[in-house]
mmCIF file of C-alpha atoms in Angstrom:
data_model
loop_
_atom_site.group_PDB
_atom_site.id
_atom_site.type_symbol
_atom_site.label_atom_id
_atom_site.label_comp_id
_atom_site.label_asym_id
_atom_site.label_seq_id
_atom_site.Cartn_x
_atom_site.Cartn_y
_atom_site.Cartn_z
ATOM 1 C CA UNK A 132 15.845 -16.902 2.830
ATOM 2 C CA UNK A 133 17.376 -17.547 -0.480
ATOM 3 C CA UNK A 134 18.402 -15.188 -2.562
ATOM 4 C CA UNK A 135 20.314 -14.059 -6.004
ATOM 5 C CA UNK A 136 23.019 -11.770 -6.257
ATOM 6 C CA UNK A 137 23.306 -9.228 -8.972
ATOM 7 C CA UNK A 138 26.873 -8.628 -10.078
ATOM 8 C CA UNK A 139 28.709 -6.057 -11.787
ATOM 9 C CA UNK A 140 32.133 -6.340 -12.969
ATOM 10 C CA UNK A 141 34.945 -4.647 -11.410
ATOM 11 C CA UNK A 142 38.664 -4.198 -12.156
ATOM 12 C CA UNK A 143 41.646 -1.811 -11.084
ATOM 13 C CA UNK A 144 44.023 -0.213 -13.843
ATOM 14 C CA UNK A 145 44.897 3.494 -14.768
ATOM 15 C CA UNK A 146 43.570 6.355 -16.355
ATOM 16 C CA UNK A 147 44.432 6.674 -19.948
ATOM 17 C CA UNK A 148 47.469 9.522 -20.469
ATOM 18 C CA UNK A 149 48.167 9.525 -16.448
ATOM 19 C CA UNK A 150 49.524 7.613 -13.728
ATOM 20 C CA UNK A 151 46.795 8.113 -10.834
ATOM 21 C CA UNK A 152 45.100 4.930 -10.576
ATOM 22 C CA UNK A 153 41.224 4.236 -11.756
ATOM 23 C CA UNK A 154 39.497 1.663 -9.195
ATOM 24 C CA UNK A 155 36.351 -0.052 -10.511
ATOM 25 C CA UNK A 156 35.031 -2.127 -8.144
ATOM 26 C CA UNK A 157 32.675 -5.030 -8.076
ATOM 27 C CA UNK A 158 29.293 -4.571 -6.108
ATOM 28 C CA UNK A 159 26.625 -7.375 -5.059
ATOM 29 C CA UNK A 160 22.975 -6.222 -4.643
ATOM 30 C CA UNK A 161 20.722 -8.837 -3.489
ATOM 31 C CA UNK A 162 17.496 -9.900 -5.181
ATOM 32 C CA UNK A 163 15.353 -11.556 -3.085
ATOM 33 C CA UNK A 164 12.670 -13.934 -4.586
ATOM 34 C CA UNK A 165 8.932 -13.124 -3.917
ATOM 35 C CA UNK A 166 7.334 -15.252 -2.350
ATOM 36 C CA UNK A 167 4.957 -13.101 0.015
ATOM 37 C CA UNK A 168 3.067 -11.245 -2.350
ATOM 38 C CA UNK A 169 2.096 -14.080 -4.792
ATOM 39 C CA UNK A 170 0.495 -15.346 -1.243
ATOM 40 C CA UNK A 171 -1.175 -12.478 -0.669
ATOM 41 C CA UNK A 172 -3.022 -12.373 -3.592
ATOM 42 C CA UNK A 173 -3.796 -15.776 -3.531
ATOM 43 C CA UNK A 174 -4.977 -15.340 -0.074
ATOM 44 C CA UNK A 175 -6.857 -12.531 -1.176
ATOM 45 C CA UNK A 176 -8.780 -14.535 -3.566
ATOM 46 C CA UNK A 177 -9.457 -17.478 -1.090
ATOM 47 C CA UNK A 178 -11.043 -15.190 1.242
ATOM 48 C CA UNK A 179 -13.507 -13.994 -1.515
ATOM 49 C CA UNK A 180 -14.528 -17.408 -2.525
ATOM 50 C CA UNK A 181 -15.090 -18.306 0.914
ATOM 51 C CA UNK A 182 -17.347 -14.325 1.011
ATOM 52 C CA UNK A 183 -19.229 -16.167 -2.305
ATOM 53 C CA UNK A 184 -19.726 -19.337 -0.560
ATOM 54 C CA UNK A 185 -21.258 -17.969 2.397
ATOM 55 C CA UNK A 186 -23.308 -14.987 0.742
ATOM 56 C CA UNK A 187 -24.919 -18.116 -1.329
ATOM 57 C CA UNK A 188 -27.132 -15.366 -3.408
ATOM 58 C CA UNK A 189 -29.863 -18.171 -4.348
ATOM 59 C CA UNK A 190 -30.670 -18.551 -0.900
ATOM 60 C CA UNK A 191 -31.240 -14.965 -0.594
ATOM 61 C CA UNK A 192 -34.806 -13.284 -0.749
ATOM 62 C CA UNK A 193 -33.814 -11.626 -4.003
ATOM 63 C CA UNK A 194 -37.127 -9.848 -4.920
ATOM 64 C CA UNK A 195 -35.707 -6.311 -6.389
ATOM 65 C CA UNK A 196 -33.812 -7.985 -8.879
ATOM 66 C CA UNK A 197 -32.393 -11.656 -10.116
ATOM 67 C CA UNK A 198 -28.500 -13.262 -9.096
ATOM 68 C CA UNK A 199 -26.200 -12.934 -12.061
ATOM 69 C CA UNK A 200 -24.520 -16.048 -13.080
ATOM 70 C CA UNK A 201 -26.569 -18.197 -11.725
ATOM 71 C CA UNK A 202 -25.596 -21.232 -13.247
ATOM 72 C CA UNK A 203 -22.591 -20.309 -10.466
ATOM 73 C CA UNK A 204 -24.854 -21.947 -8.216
ATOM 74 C CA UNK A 205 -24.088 -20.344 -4.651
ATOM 75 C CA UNK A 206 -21.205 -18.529 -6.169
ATOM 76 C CA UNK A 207 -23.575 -16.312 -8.098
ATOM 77 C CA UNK A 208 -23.618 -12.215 -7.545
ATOM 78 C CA UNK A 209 -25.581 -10.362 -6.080
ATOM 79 C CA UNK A 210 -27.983 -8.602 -8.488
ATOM 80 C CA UNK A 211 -26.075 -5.432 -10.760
ATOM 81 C CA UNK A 212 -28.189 -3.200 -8.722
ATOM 82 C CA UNK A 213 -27.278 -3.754 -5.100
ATOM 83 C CA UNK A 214 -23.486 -4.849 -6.204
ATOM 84 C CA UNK A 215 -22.174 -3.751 -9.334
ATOM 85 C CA UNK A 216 -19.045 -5.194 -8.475
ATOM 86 C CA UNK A 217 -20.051 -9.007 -9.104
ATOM 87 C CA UNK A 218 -19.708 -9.726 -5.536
ATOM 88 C CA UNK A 219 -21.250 -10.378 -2.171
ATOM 89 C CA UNK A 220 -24.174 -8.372 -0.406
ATOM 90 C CA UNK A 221 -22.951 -5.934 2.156
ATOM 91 C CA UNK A 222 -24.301 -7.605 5.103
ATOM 92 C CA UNK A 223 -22.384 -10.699 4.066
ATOM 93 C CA UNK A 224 -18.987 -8.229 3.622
ATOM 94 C CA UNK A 225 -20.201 -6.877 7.026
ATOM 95 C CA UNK A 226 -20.255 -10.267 8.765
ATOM 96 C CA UNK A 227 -17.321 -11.683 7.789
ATOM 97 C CA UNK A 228 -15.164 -8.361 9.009
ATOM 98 C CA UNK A 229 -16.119 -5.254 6.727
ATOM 99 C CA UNK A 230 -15.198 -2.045 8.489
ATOM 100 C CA UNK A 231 -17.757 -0.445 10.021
ATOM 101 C CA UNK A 232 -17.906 2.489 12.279
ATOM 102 C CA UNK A 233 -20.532 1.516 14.262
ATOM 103 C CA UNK A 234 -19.059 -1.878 15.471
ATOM 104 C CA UNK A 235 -15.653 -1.092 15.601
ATOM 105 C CA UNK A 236 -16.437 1.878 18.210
ATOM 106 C CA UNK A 237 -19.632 0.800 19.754
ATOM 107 C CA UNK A 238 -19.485 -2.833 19.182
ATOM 108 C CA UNK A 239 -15.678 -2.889 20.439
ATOM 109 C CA UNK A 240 -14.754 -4.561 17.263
ATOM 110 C CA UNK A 241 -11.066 -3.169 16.764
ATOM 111 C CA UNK A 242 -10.529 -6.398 14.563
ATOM 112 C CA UNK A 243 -12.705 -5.088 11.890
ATOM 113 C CA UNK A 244 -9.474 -2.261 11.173
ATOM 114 C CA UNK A 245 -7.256 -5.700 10.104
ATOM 115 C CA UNK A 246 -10.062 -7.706 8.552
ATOM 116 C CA UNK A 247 -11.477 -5.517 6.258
ATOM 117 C CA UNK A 248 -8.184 -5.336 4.139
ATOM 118 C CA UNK A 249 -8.602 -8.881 2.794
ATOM 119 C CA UNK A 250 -12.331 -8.326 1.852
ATOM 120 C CA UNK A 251 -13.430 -7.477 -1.494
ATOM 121 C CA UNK A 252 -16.869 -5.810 -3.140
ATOM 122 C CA UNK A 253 -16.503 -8.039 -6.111
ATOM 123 C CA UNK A 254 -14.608 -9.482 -9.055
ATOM 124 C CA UNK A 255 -13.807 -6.012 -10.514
ATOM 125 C CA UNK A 256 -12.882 -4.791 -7.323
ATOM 126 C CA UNK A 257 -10.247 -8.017 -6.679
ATOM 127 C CA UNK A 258 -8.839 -7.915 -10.027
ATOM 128 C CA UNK A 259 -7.972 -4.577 -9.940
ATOM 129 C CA UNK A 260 -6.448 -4.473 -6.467
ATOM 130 C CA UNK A 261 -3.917 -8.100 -7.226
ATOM 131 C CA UNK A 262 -2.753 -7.037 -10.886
ATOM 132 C CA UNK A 263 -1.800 -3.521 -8.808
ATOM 133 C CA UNK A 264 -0.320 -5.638 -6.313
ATOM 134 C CA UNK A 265 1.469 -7.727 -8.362
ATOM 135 C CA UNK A 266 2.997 -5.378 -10.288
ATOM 136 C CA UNK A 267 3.916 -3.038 -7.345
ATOM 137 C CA UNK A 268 4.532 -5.458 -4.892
ATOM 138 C CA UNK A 269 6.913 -8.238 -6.681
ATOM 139 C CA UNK A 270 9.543 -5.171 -7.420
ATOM 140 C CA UNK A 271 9.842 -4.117 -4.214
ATOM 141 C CA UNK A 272 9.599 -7.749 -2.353
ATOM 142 C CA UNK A 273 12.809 -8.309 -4.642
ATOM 143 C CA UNK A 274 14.352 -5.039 -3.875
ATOM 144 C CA UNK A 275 13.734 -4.978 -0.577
ATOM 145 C CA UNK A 276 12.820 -8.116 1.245
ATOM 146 C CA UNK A 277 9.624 -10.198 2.467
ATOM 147 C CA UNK A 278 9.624 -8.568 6.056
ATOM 148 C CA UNK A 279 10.071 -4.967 5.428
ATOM 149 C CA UNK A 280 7.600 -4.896 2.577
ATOM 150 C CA UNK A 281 4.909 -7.555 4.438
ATOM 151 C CA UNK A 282 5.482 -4.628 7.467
ATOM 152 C CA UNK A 283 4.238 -2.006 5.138
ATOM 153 C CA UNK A 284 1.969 -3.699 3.744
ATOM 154 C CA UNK A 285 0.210 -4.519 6.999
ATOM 155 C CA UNK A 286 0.455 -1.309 8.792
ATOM 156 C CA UNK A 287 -0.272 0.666 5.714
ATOM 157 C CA UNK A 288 -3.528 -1.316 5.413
ATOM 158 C CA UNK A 289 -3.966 -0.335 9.165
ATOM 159 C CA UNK A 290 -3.329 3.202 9.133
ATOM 160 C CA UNK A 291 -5.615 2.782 5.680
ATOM 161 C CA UNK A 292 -8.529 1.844 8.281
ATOM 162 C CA UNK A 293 -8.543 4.264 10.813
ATOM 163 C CA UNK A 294 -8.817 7.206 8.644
ATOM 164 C CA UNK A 295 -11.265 5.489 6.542
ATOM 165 C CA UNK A 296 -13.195 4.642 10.121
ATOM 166 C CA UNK A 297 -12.651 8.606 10.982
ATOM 167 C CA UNK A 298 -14.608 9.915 8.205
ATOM 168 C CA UNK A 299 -16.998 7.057 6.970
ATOM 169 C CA UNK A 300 -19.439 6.527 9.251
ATOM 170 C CA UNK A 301 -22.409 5.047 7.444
ATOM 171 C CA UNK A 302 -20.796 2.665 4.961
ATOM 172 C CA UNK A 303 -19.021 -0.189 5.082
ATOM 173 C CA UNK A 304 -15.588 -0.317 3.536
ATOM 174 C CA UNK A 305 -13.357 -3.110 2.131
ATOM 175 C CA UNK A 306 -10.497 -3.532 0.432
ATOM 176 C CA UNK A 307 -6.932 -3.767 0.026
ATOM 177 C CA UNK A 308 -6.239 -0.620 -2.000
ATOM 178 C CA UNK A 309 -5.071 1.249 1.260
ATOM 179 C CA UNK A 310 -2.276 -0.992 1.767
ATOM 180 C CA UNK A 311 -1.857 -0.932 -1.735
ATOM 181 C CA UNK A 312 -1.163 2.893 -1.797
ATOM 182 C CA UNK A 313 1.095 2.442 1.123
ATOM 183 C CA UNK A 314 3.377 0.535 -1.279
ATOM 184 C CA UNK A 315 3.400 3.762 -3.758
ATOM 185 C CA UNK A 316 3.851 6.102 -0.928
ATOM 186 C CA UNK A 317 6.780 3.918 0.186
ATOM 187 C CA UNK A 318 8.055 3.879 -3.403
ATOM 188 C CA UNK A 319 8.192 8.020 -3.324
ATOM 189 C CA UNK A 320 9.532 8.264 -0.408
ATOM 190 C CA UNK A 321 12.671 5.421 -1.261
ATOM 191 C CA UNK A 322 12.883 7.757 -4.210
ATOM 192 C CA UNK A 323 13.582 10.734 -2.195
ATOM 193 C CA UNK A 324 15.325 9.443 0.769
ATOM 194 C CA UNK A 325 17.670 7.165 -1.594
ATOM 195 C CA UNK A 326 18.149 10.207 -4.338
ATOM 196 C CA UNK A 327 22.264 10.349 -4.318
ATOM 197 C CA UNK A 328 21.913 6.789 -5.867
ATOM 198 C CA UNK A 329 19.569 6.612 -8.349
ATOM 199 C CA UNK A 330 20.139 8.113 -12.119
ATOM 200 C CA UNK A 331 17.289 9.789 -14.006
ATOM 201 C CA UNK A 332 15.954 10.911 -10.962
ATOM 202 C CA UNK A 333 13.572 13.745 -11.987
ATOM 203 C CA UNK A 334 11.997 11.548 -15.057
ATOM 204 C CA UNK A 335 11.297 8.627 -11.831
ATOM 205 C CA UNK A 336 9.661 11.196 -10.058
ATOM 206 C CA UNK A 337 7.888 13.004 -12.194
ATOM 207 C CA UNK A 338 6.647 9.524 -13.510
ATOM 208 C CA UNK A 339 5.608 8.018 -10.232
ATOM 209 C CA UNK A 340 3.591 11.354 -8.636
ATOM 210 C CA UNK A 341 1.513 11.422 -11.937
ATOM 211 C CA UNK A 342 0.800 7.737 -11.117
ATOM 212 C CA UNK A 343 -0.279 8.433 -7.704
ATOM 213 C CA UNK A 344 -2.035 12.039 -8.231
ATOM 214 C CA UNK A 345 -4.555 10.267 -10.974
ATOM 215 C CA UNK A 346 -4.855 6.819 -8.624
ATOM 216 C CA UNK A 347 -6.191 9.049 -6.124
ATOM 217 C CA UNK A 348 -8.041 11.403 -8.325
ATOM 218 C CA UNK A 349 -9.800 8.024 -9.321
ATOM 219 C CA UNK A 350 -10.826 8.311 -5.118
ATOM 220 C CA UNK A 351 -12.871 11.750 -6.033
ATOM 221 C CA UNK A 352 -15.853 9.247 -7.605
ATOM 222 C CA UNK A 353 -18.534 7.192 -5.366
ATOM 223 C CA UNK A 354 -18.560 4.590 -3.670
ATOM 224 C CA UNK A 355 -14.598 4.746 -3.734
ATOM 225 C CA UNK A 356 -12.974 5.126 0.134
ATOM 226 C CA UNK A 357 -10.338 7.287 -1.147
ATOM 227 C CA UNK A 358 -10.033 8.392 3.019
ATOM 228 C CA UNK A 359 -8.574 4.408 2.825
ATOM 229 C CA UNK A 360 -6.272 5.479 -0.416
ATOM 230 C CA UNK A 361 -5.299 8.584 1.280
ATOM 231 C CA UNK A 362 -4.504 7.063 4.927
ATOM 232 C CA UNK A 363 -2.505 3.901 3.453
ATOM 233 C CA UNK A 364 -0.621 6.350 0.838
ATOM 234 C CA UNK A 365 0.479 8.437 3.890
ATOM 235 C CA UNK A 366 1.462 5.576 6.363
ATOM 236 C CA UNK A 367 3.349 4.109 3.882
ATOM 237 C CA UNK A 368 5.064 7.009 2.794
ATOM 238 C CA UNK A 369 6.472 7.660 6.274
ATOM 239 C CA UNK A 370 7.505 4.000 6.626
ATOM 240 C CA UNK A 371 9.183 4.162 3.402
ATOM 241 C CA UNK A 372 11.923 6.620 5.185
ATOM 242 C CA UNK A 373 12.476 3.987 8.408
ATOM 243 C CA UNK A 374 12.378 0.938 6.455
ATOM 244 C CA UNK A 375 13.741 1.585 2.640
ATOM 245 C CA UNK A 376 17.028 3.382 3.869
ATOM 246 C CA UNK A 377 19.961 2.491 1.436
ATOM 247 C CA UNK A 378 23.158 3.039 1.994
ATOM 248 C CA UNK A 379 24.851 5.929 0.455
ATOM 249 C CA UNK A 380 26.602 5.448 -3.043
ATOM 250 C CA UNK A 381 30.260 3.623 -2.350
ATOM 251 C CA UNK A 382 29.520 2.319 0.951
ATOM 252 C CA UNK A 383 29.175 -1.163 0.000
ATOM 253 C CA UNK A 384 33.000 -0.816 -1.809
ATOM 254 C CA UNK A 385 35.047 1.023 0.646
ATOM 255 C CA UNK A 386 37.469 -1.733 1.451
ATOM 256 C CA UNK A 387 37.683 -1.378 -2.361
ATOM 257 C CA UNK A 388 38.932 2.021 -2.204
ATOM 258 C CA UNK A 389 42.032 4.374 -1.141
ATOM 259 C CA UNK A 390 41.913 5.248 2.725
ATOM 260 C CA UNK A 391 41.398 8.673 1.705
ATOM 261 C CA UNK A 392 38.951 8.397 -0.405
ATOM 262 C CA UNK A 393 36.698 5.901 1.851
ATOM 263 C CA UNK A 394 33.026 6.650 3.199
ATOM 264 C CA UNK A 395 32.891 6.298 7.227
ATOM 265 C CA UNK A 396 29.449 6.311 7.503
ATOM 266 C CA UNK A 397 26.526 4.276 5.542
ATOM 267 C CA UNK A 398 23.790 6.708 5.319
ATOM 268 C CA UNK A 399 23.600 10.681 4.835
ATOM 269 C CA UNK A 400 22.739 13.035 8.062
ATOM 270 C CA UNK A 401 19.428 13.552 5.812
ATOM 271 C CA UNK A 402 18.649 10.183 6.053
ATOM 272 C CA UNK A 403 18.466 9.811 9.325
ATOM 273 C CA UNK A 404 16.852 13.162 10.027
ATOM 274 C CA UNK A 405 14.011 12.155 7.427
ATOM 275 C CA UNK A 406 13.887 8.791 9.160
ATOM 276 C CA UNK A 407 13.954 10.364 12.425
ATOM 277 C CA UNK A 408 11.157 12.679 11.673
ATOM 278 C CA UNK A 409 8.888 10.141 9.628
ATOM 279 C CA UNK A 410 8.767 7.736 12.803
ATOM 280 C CA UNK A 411 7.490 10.803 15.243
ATOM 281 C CA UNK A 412 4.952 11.648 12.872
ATOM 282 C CA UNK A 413 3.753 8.314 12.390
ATOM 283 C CA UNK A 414 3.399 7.010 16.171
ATOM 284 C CA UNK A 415 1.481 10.233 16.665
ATOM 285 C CA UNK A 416 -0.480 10.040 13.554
ATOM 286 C CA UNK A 417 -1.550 6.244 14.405
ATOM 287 C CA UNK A 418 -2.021 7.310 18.366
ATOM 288 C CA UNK A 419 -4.071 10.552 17.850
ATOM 289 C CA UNK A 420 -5.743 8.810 15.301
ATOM 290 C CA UNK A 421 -7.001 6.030 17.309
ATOM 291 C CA UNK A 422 -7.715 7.851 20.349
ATOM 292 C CA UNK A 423 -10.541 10.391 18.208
ATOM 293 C CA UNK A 424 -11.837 6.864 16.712
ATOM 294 C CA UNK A 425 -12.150 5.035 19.948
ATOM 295 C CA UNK A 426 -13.914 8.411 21.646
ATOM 296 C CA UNK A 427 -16.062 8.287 18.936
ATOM 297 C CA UNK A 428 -15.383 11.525 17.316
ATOM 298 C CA UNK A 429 -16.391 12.158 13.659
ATOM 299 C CA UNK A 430 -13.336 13.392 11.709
ATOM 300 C CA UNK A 431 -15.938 15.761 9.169
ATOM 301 C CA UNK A 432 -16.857 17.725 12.508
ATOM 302 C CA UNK A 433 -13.045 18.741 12.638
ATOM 303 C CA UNK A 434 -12.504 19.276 9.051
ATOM 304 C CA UNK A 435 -15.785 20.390 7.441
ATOM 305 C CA UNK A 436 -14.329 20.418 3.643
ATOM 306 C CA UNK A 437 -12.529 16.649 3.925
ATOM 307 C CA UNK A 438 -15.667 15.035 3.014
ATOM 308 C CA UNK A 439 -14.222 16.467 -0.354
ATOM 309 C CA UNK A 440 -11.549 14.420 -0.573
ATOM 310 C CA UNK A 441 -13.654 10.922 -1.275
ATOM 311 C CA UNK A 442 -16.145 12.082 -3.314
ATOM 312 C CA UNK A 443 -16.763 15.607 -5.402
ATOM 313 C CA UNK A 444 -20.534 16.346 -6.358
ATOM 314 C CA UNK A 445 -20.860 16.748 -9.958
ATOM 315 C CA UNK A 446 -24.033 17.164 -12.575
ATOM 316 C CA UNK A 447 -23.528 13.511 -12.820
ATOM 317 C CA UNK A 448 -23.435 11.808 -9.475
ATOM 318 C CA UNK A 449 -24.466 12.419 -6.419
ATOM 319 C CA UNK A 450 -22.076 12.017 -3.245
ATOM 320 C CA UNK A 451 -24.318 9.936 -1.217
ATOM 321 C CA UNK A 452 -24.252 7.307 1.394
#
């Protein structure tokens, strides 16, 4: 894969007014290009031209209302009233892989937990979701890599599904904001389990959990899966502690450095006791999770106020299907 490196300058002379010597050293931190989430998003959009093409809204008995755009031909929306997203129908997003309960238990449609990350309600609903992506997703790609950021990515959207599939049981759900908060969870927890390294740490993390407390506030209003924003944010926070390990400041310049003042080992006993602990809690999150889903059990029987979480009743709106 190629890749730049990032220099900074190094030298060895003395401290001014003694004779104990002052090492600077030079240090190479490499940027990778992204390539993987530019594809994404462009993937993202094929797969919603190709949900416009087949929804074909002028072939549709549209009787409660007229396609917008129409001059779009059979890439007009859905009327404002059914989709006010400028998008598909839902039984076109449920065709082509939307998550629903129903199939994915009773229909043994397991695929529908992958598929339904790469759908979108609409135009809104995809431009929102890529510019996040881009701007989240290119920073870490080139911090971090292609693999380990396509890993949480995936699995984020994943976990994303199952809890959504736990607790919404009469909708149909799409999108790839649950991966999308995986990347932010990951972010926090690179944050925390990289600390020793990082300057300004309490303005980065003040900055980034006011980012992700009002992204999922945004969850509390319908029609937003914030079960999806709250299961991807989670999954990808845990990941963030097995994957986004750095080493420990000066391990990369030891040879650099006096043997007595050399680091023997790469990461901090915290490191790997976060890591160590994330990865438990995640195989057993994603295997109890799974199990209740494929027995069918419905996740507001064994947690009557979560239901709160997605949507809060107000004088406003209503919270229902």
């Amino acid at each position: 894969m190629a890749n730049q490196d990032v220099e900074s300058r190094a030298g060895v002379g003395k401290n001014r007014g003694t004779n104990s010597p002052s090492y600077y050293y030079e240090t190479k931190e490499r940027q990778w290009i992204s390539w993987l989430i530019p594809t994404i998003v462009i993937a993202n959009i094929a797969v919603f031209l190709v949900a416009m093409f087949i929804n074909n809204c002028p072939n549709q008995d549209t009787r409660d209302g007229k396609c917008v755009a129409r001059f779009l031909g059979r890439f007009s929306f859905q009327p404002l009233h059914e989709n006010p997203l400028f998008g598909p129908s839902a039984s076109t997003l449920e065709k082509l892989g939307g998550l629903e309960w129903t199939k994915v238990v009773h229909g043994h449609q397991g695929w529908r937990l992958v598929t339904c990350i790469w759908l979108h309600a609409g135009v809104v609903h995809l431009l929102v979701n890529m510019l996040s992506l881009i701007l989240i997703g290119i920073r870490l790609e080139q911090q971090f890599g292609f693999v380990r950021i396509g890993l949480i990515y995936l699995i984020s959207g994943f976990g994303a599904s199952v809890l959504s599939a736990l607790f919404l049981r009469n909708n149909i759900s799409v999108g790839a904001s649950g991966a999308l908060f995986g990347l932010l969870g990951a972010m926090l927890s690179e944050l925390i389990t990289n600390w020793t390294i990082y300057s300004n740490k309490a303005a980065a993390l003040i900055t980034l959990v006011i980012i992700i407390v009002i992204n999922l506030a945004v969850g509390i209003l319908p029609h937003v899966d914030n079960f999806a924003h709250i299961g991807g944010f989670l999954t990808g926070f845990l990941l963030g502690f097995i994957l986004l390990v750095r080493p420990q400041f000066g391990w990369m310049e030891r040879h650099l450095l006096p043997p007595a003042s050399r680091i023997k080992s790469k990461h901090k006993a915290y490191q790997y006791t976060c890591g160590l602990i994330a990865l438990v809690l995640l195989v057993a999150g994603f295997v109890g999770g799974l199990v209740l889903l494929f027995r069918g059990e419905n996740g507001n029987d064994k947690c009557h106020w979560c239901h709160y979480l997605s949507c809060v009743p107000t004088s406003r709106w209503k919270c229902g299907n």
